[in-house]
Coordinates of C-alpha atoms in Angstrom, one line a residue:
M1 CA -1.5 -25.6 -38.1
K2 CA -3.6 -22.7 -37.6
V3 CA -5.3 -21.5 -35.2
T4 CA -8.4 -21.2 -37.3
N5 CA -10.9 -19.0 -34.5
I6 CA -9.9 -18.0 -31.2
K7 CA -12.4 -16.5 -28.4
V8 CA -11.0 -14.9 -25.6
T9 CA -13.6 -14.2 -22.5
L10 CA -12.2 -12.2 -20.0
T11 CA -12.6 -12.8 -16.4
N12 CA -12.6 -10.1 -13.2
T13 CA -10.8 -11.9 -10.8
P14 CA -7.3 -11.1 -9.3
K15 CA -5.8 -14.3 -11.0
V16 CA -7.4 -15.4 -14.2
K17 CA -7.3 -12.6 -16.5
A18 CA -9.5 -14.0 -19.1
I19 CA -10.6 -18.3 -20.4
V20 CA -9.9 -18.7 -23.9
T21 CA -10.8 -21.7 -26.4
I22 CA -9.3 -21.7 -29.6
V23 CA -9.9 -23.7 -32.8
I24 CA -7.1 -25.4 -35.0
D25 CA -7.6 -26.0 -38.4
N26 CA -11.4 -25.6 -38.1
E27 CA -10.7 -29.7 -36.9
L28 CA -9.8 -29.5 -33.2
E29 CA -11.1 -27.2 -30.2
I30 CA -9.3 -26.5 -27.3
S31 CA -11.3 -25.3 -24.4
D32 CA -10.6 -23.8 -20.9
I33 CA -7.1 -22.1 -21.4
R34 CA -6.1 -19.7 -18.8
I35 CA -4.6 -16.6 -18.9
V36 CA -3.3 -16.1 -15.1
E37 CA -1.2 -13.8 -13.7
D38 CA 1.5 -15.5 -11.8
N39 CA 4.1 -13.1 -9.8
K40 CA 3.7 -10.3 -11.7
R41 CA 4.0 -11.6 -15.4
I42 CA 0.8 -12.6 -17.7
I43 CA 1.3 -16.5 -18.4
I44 CA -0.7 -19.0 -20.6
A45 CA -2.0 -22.3 -18.7
F46 CA -3.9 -25.0 -20.9
P47 CA -6.5 -27.1 -19.3
N48 CA -5.8 -29.6 -16.5
R49 CA -7.2 -31.6 -14.2
L50 CA -6.9 -32.6 -10.7
N51 CA -5.6 -36.6 -9.7
T52 CA -7.8 -36.6 -6.8
K53 CA -5.4 -39.7 -5.4
T54 CA -2.2 -37.8 -5.8
G55 CA -3.3 -34.2 -5.5
K56 CA -1.1 -32.9 -8.7
F57 CA -2.9 -31.3 -11.7
I58 CA -2.8 -33.7 -14.8
D59 CA -2.5 -31.8 -18.0
I60 CA -5.3 -32.4 -20.5
A61 CA -3.8 -30.9 -23.6
H62 CA -0.5 -28.5 -24.0
P63 CA 2.2 -27.8 -26.3
I64 CA 4.9 -30.7 -26.9
N65 CA 7.6 -28.3 -28.0
S66 CA 8.4 -24.3 -27.4
N67 CA 8.0 -22.9 -30.5
T68 CA 4.5 -24.3 -30.8
R69 CA 4.0 -23.2 -27.0
N70 CA 4.9 -19.7 -28.5
D71 CA 3.0 -20.3 -31.5
F72 CA -0.2 -20.4 -29.4
S73 CA 1.1 -17.7 -27.1
D74 CA 1.7 -15.2 -29.3
V75 CA -1.7 -15.3 -31.1
I76 CA -4.4 -16.1 -27.9
M77 CA -1.9 -13.0 -26.4
K78 CA -2.4 -10.3 -29.2
E79 CA -6.5 -11.3 -28.8
Y80 CA -6.3 -11.4 -25.5
Y81 CA -5.2 -7.6 -25.2
R82 CA -7.0 -6.5 -28.4
K83 CA -10.3 -7.0 -26.4
K84 CA -9.0 -5.5 -23.4
K85 CA -8.6 -2.4 -25.2
L86 CA -11.6 -2.6 -26.8
L87 CA -13.4 -2.8 -23.8
Q88 CA -11.0 -0.4 -21.9
N89 CA -12.2 2.5 -25.4
I90 CA -15.8 1.0 -24.3

């Protein structure tokens, strides 16, 4: 499994730093991945939705194991910092 395309859109909100769309093997797209600042650390939040009956969030898509989560996180964060640096140099 390989990330073949990634789009990072920086935001102007204090908590959500960016919205990410990734394409895997030119076959599967996952949209609305968020880069979030949580207690002074930056984390990746995969897409979810609110269950109106329980008031809890339900994952729509997420990695099943920590190795895959780390792989996604590495690729996403590398592109996030690259794009952030490009904008700072303008």
